[in-house]
PDB file of C-alpha atoms and ligand atoms in Angstrom:
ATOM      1  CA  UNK T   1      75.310  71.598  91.342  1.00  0.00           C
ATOM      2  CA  UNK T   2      76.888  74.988  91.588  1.00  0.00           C
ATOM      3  CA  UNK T   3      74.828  77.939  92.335  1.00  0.00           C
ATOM      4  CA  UNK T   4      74.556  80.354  89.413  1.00  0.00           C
ATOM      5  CA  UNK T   5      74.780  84.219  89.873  1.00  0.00           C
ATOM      6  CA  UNK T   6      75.216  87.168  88.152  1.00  0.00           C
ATOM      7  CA  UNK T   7      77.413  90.322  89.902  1.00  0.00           C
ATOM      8  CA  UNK T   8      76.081  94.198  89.707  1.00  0.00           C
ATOM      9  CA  UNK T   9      80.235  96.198  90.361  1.00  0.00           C
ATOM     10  CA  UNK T  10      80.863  98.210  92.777  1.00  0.00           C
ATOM     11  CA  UNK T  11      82.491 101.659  93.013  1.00  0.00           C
ATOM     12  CA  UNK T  12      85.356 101.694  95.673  1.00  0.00           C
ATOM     13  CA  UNK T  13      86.086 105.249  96.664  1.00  0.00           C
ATOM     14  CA  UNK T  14      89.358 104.912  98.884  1.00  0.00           C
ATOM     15  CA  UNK T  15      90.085 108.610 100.408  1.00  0.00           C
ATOM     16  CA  UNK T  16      91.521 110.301 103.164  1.00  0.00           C
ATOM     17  CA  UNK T  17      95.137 112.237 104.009  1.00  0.00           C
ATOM     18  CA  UNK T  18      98.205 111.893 101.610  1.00  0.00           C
ATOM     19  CA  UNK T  19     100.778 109.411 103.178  1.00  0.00           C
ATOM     20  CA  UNK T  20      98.274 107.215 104.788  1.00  0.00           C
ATOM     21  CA  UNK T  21      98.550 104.325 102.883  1.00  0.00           C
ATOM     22  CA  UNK T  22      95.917 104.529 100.232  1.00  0.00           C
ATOM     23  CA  UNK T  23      97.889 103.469  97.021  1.00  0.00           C
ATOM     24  CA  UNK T  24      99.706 100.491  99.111  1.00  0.00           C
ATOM     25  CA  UNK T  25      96.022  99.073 100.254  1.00  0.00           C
ATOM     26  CA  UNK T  26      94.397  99.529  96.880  1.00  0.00           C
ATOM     27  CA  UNK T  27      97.808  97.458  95.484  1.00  0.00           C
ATOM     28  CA  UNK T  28      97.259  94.541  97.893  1.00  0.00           C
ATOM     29  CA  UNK T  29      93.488  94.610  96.913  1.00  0.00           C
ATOM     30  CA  UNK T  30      94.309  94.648  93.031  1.00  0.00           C
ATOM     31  CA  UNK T  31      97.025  92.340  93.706  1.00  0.00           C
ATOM     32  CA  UNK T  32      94.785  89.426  95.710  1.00  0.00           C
ATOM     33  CA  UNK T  33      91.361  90.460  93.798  1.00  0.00           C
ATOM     34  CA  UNK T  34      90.481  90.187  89.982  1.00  0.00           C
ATOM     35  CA  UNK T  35      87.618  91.702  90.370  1.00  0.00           C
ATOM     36  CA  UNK T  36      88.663  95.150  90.645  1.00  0.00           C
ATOM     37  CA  UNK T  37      90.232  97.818  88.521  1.00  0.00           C
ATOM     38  CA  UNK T  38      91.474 100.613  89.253  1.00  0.00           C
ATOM     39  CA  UNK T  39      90.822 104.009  87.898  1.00  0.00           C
ATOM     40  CA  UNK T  40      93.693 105.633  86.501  1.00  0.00           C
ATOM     41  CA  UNK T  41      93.266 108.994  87.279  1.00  0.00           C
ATOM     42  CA  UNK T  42      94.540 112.617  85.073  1.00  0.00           C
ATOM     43  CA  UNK T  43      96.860 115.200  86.671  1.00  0.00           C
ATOM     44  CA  UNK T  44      99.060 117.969  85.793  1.00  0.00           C
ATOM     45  CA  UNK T  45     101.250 116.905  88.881  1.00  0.00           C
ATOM     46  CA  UNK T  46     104.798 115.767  87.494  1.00  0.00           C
ATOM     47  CA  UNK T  47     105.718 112.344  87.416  1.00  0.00           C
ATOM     48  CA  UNK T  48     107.673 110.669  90.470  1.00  0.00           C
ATOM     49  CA  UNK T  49     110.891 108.954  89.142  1.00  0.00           C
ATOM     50  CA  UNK T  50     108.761 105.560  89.730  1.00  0.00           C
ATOM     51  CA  UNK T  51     105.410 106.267  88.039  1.00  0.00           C
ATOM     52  CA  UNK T  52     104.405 105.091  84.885  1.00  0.00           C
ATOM     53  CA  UNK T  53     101.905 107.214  82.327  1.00  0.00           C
ATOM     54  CA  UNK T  54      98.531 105.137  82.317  1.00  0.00           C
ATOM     55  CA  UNK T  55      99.930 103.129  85.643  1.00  0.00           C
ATOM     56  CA  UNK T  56      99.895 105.521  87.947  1.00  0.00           C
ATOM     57  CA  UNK T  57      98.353 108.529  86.431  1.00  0.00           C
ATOM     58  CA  UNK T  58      97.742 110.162  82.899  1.00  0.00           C
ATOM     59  CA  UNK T  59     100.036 113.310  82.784  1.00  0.00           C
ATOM     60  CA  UNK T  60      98.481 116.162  81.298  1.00  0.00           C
ATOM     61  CA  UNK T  61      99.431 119.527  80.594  1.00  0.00           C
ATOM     62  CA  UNK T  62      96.968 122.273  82.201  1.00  0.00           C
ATOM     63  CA  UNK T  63      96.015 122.955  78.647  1.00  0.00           C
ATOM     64  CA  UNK T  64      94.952 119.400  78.125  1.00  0.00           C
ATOM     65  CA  UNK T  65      93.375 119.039  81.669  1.00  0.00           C
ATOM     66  CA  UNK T  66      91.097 122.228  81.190  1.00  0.00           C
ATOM     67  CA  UNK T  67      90.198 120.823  77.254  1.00  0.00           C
ATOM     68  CA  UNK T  68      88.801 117.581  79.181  1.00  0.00           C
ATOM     69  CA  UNK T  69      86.728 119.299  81.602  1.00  0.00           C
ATOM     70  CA  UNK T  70      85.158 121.673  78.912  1.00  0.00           C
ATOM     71  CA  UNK T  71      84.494 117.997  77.085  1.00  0.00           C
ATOM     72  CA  UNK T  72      82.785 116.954  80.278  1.00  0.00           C
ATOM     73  CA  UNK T  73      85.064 113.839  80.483  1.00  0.00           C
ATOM     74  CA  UNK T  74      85.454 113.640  84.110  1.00  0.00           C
ATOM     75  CA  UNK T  75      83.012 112.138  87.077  1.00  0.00           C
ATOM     76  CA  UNK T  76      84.839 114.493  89.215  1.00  0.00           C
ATOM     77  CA  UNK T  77      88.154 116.534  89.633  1.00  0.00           C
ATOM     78  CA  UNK T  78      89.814 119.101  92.277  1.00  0.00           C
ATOM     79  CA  UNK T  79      92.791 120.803  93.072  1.00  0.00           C
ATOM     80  CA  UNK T  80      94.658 119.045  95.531  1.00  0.00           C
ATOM     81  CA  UNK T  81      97.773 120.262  96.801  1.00  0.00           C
ATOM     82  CA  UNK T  82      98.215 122.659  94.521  1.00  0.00           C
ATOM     83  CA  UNK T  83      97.553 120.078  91.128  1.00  0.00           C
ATOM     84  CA  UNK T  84      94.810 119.281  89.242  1.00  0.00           C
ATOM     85  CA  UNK T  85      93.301 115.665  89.704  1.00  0.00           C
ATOM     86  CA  UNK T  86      90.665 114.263  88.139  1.00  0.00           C
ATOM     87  CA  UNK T  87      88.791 111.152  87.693  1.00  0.00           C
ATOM     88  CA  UNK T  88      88.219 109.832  83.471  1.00  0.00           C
ATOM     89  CA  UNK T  89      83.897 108.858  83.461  1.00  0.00           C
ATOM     90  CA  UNK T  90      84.038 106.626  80.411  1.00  0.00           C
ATOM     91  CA  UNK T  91      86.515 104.352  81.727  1.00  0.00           C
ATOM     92  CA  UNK T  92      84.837 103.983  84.851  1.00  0.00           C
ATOM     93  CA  UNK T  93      81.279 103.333  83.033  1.00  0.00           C
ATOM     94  CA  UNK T  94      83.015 100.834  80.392  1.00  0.00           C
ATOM     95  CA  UNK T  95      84.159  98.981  83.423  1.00  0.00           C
ATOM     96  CA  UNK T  96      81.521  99.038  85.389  1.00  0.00           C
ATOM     97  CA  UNK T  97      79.605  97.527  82.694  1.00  0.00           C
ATOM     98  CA  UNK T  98      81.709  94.609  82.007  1.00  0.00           C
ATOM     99  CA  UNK T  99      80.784  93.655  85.858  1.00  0.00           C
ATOM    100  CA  UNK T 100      84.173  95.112  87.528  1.00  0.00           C
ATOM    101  CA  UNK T 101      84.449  96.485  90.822  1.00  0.00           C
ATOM    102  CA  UNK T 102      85.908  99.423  89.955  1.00  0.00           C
ATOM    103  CA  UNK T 103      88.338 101.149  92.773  1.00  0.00           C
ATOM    104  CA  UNK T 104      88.779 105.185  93.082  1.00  0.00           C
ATOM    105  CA  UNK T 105      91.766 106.500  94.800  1.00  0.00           C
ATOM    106  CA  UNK T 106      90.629 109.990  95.080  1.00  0.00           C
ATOM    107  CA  UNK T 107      90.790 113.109  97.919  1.00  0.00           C
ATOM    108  CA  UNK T 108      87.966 113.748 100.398  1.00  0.00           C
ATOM    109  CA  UNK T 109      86.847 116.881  97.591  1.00  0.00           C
ATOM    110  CA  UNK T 110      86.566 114.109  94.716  1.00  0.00           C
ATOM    111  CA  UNK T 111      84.632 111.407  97.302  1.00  0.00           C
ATOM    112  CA  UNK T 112      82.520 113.793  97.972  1.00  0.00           C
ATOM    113  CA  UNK T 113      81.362 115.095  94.502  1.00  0.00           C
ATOM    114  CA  UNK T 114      81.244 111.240  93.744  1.00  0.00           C
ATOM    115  CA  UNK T 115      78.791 110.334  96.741  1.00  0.00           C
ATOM    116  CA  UNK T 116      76.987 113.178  95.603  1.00  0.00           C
ATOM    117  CA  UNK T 117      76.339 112.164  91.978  1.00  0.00           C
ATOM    118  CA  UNK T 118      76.806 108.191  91.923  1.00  0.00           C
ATOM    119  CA  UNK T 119      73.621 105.976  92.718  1.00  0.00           C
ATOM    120  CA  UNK T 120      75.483 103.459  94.253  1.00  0.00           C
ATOM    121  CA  UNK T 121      79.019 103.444  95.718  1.00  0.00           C
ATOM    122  CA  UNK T 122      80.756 102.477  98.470  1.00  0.00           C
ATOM    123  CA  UNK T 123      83.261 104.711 100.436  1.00  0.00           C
ATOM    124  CA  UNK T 124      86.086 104.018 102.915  1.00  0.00           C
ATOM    125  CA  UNK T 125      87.912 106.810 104.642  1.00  0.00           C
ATOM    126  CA  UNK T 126      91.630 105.704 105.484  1.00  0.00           C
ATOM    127  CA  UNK T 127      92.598 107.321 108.774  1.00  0.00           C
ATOM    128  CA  UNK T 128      96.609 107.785 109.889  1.00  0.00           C
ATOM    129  CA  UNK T 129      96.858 106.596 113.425  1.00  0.00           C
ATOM    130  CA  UNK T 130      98.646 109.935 114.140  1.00  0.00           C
ATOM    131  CA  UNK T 131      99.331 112.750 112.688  1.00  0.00           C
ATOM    132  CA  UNK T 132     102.907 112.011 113.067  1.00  0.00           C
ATOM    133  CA  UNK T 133     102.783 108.929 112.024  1.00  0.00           C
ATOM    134  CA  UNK T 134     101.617 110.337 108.820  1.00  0.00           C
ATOM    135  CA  UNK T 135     104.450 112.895 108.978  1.00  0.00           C
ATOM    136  CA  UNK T 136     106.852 109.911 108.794  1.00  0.00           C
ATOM    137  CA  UNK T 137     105.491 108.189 106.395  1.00  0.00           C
ATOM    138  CA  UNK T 138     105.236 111.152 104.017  1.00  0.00           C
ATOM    139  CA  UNK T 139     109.317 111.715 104.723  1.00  0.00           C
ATOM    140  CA  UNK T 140     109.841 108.070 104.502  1.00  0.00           C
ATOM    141  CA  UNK T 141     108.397 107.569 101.467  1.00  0.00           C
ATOM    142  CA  UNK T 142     110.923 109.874  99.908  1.00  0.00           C
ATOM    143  CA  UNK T 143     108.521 111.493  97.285  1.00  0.00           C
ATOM    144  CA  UNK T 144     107.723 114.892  98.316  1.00  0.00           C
ATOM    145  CA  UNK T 145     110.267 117.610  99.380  1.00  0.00           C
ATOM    146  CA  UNK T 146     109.794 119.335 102.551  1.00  0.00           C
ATOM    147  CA  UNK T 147     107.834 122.168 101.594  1.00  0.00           C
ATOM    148  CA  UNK T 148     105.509 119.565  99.830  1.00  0.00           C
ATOM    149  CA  UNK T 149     105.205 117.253 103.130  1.00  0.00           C
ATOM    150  CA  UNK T 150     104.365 120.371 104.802  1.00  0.00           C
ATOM    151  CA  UNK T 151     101.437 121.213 102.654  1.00  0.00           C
ATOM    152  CA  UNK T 152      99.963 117.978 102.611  1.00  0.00           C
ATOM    153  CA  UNK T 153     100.084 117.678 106.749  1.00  0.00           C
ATOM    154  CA  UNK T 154      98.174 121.049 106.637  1.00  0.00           C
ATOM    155  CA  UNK T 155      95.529 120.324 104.565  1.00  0.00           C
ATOM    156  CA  UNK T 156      94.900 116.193 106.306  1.00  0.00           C
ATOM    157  CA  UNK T 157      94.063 118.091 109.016  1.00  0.00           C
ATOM    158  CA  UNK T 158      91.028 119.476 107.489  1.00  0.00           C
ATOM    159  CA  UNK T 159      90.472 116.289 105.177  1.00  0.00           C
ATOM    160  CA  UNK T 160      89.938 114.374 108.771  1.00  0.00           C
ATOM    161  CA  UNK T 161      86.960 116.599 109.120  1.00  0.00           C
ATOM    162  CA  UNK T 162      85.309 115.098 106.327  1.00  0.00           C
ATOM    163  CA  UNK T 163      85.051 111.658 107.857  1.00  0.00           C
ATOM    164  CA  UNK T 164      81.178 112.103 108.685  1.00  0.00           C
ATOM    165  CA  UNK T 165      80.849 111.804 105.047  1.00  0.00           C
ATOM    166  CA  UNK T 166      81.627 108.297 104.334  1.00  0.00           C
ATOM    167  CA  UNK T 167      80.267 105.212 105.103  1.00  0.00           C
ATOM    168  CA  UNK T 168      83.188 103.041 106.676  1.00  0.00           C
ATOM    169  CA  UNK T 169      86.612 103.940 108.164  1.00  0.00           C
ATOM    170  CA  UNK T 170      89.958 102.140 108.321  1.00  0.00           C
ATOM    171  CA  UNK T 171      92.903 102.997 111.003  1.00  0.00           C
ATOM    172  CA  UNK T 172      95.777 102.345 108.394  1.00  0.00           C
ATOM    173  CA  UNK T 173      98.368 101.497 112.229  1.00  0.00           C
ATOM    174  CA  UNK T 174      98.823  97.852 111.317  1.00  0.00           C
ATOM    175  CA  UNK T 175      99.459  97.338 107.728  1.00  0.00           C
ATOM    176  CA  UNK T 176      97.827  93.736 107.923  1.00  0.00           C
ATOM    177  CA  UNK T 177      94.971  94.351 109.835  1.00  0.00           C
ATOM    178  CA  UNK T 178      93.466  97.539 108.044  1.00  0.00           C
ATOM    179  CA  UNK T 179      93.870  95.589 104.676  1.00  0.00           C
ATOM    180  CA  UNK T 180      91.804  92.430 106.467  1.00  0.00           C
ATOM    181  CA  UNK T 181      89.384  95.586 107.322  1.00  0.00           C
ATOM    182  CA  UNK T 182      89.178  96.792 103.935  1.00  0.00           C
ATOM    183  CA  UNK T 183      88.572  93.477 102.667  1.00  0.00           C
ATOM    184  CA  UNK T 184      86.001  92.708 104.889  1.00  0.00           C
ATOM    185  CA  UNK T 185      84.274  95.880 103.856  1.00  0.00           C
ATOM    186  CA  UNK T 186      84.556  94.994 100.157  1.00  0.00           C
ATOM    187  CA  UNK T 187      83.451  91.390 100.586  1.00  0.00           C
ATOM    188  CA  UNK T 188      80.483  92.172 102.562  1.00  0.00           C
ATOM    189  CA  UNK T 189      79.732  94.932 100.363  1.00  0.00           C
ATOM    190  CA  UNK T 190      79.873  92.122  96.976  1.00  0.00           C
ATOM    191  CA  UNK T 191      76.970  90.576  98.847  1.00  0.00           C
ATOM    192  CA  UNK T 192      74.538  92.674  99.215  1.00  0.00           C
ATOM    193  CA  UNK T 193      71.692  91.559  97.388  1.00  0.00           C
ATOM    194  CA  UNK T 194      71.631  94.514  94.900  1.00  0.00           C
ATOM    195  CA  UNK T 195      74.999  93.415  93.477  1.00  0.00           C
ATOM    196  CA  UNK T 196      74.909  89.517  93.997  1.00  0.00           C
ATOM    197  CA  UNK T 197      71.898  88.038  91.982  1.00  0.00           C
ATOM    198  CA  UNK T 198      72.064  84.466  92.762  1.00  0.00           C
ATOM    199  CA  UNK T 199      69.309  81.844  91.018  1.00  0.00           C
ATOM    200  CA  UNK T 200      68.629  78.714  93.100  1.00  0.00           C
ATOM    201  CA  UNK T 201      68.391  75.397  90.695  1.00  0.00           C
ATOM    202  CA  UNK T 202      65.575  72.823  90.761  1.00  0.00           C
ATOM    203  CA  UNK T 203      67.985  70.657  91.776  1.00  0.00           C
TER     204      UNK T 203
HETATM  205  P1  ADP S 301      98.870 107.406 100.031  1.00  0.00           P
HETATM  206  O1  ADP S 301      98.585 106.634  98.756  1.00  0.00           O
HETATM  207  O2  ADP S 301      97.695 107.466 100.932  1.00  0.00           O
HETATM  208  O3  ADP S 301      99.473 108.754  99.769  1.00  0.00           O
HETATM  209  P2  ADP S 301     101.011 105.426 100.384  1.00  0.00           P
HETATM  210  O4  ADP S 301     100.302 104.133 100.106  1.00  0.00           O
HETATM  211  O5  ADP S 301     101.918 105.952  99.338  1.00  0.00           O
HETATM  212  O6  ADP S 301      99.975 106.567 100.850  1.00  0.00           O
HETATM  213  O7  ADP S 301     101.815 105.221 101.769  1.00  0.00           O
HETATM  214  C1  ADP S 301     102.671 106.229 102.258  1.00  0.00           C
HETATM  215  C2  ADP S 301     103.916 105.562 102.851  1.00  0.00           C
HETATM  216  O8  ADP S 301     103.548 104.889 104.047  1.00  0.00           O
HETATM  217  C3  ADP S 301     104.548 104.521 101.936  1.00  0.00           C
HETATM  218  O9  ADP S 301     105.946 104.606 102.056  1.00  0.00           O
HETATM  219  C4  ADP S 301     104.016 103.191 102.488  1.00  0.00           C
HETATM  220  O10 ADP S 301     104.920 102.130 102.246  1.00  0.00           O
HETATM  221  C5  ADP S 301     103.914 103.517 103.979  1.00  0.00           C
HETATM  222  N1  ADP S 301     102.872 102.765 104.707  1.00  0.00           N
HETATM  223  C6  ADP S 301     101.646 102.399 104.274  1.00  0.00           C
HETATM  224  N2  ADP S 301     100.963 101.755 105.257  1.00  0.00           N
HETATM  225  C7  ADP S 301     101.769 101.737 106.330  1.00  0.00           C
HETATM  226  C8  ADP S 301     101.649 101.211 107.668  1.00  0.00           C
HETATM  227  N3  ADP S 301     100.542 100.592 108.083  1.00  0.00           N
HETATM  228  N4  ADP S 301     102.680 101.370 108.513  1.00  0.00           N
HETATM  229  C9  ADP S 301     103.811 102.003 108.105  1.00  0.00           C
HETATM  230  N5  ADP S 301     104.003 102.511 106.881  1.00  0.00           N
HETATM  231  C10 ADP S 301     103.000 102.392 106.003  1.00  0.00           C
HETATM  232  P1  5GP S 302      99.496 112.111  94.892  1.00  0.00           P
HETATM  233  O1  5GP S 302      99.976 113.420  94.318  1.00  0.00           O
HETATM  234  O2  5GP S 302     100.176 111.786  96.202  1.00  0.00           O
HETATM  235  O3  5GP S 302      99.529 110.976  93.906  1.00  0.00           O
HETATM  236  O4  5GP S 302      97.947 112.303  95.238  1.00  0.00           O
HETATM  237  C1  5GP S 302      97.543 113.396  96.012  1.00  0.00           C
HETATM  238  C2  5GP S 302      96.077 113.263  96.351  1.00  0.00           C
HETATM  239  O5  5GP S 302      95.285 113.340  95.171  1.00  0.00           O
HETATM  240  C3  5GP S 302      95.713 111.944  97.030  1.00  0.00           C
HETATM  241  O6  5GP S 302      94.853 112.227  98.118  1.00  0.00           O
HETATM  242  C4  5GP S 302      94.947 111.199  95.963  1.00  0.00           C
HETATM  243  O7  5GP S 302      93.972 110.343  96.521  1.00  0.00           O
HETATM  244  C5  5GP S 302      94.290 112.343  95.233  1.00  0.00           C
HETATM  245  N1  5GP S 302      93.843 111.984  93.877  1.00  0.00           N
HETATM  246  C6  5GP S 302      94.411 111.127  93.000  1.00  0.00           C
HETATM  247  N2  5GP S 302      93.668 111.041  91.886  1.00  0.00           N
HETATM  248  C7  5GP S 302      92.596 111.831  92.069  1.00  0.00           C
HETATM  249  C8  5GP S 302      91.441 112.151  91.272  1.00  0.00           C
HETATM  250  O8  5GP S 302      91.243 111.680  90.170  1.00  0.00           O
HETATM  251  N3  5GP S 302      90.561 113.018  91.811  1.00  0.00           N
HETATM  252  C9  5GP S 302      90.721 113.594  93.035  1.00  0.00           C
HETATM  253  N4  5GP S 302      89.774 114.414  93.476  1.00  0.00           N
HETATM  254  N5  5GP S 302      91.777 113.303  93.817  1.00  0.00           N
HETATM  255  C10 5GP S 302      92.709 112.453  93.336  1.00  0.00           C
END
């Protein structure tokens, strides 16, 4: 007879640098687990030709983003290179509560507000494996112009300081192997007992 259980979500903060491979590992875990969702988050950044409104991001105007934090609507939000970012509470409760895991792709500023008000979360820092490597990617990825690329180099510097603050970190060298990392971290993490509520049968 099957053992019957009941699941408690989890909240997934994924941060570190720009270019490290954030949105291509929380992909692969939406893509291979239907447990989680991801948080869509708001910003007054532009669209990239490939993003979808509500996919990738909601696009606001400042007006708009400034009327939502005077409504309180967000769990956190912080200028990041140079835009306004910010994560939407209500979606994140409504999904917590139907039992998702619920992933955040957010900057160090945003983990750390999170960590700071969240009872229970779990957070991964994704690490380059150089800071070149991360200047590559950022050119290779063929988003950002130069200036851009530039800015976001500067500031990973200092958002590598902030690796102290969370709980588990992934070296994002070999695509592969940091996803089998992150993985492991989110599968051991679905088992701790305060999430996984397991009732033994009689028989
Ligand atoms: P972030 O969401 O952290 O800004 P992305 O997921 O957009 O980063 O990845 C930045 C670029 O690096 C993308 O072009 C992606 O395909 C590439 N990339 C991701 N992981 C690796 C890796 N392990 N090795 C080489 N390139 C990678
Ligand atoms: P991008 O402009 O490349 O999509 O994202 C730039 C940075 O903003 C990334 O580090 C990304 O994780 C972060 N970011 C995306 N959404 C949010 C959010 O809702 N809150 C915060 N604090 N950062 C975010």
């Amino acid at each position: 007879m099957a053992v019957k259980f009941e699941r408690t979500g989890m909240l997934l903060i994924i941060s570190g640098p720009s270019g490290t491979g954030k949105g291509t590992l929380v992909k692969m875990l939406m893509d291979c687990d239907p447990s989680f969702r991801f948080s869509c988050s708001v910003t007054t950044r532009k669209p990239r030709d490939n993003e979808i409104e509500g996919v990738h991001y909601h696009f606001v105007t400042e007006e708009a983003f400034d009327r939502l934090v005077s409504e309180n609507a967000f769990l956190e939000h912080a200028t990041v290179h140079g835009h306004r970012y910010g994560t939407l509470r209500a979606p994140v409760e409504r999904m917590m509560a139907e039992g998702y895991n619920v992933l955040l792709d957010i900057d160090p500023q945003g983990a750390i507000t999170v960590m700071q008000n969240a009872d229970d979360y779990v957070s991964v820092f994704i690490l380059p494996p150089s800071f070149e490597d991360l200047r590559v990617r950022l050119h290779t990825r063929n988003t950002d112009d130069p200036v851009e690329i530039e800015r976001r180099l500067k500031n990973a510097r200092g958002e590598v300081q902030k690796i102290d603050r969370y709980q588990y970190a992934v070296v994002n060298d070999n695509l592969e192997l940091a996803f089998a990392q992150l993985q492991s971290i989110a599968n051991a993490e679905k088992h701790r007992t305060t999430r996984f509520h397991p009732h033994v049968a009689e028989n």
